[in-house]
């Protein structure tokens, strides 16, 4: 079944018997998905969201910064402590 474009950001794609669907090339290109890459898929209301791992991580970091602006410094301190500990060993 050939996909047909209805809107610039929408495309119809078939789902096979195993429940798989193919993400159209133009969407993969727009997201920077190359080859056999793992992505994060989530439900958003009645829709699926597909994000690259980098995009999902950036989103989580933005949420964490909003919730706790001092968290970035805490993480830096933790990393500095681990590095100092590694040097001592």
PDB file of C-alpha atoms in Angstrom, residues 23 28 31-40 50-55:
ATOM      1  CA  UNK A  23       8.421   5.945   9.769  1.00  0.00           C
ATOM      2  CA  UNK A  28      13.266  10.264   9.926  1.00  0.00           C
ATOM      3  CA  UNK A  31      14.290  13.965  13.401  1.00  0.00           C
ATOM      4  CA  UNK A  32      17.854  12.998  12.513  1.00  0.00           C
ATOM      5  CA  UNK A  33      17.124   9.269  12.761  1.00  0.00           C
ATOM      6  CA  UNK A  34      19.726   7.256  10.856  1.00  0.00           C
ATOM      7  CA  UNK A  35      19.931   3.504  10.330  1.00  0.00           C
ATOM      8  CA  UNK A  36      19.071   1.096  13.098  1.00  0.00           C
ATOM      9  CA  UNK A  37      18.672   3.578  15.897  1.00  0.00           C
ATOM     10  CA  UNK A  38      16.688   3.291  19.128  1.00  0.00           C
ATOM     11  CA  UNK A  39      14.013   5.909  19.673  1.00  0.00           C
ATOM     12  CA  UNK A  40      11.675   6.763  22.533  1.00  0.00           C
ATOM     13  CA  UNK A  50       8.599   9.521  18.523  1.00  0.00           C
ATOM     14  CA  UNK A  51      11.766  11.147  19.855  1.00  0.00           C
ATOM     15  CA  UNK A  52      15.434  10.430  19.444  1.00  0.00           C
ATOM     16  CA  UNK A  53      17.240   9.472  22.642  1.00  0.00           C
ATOM     17  CA  UNK A  54      19.089  12.813  22.561  1.00  0.00           C
ATOM     18  CA  UNK A  55      15.828  14.720  22.213  1.00  0.00           C
TER      19      UNK A  55
END
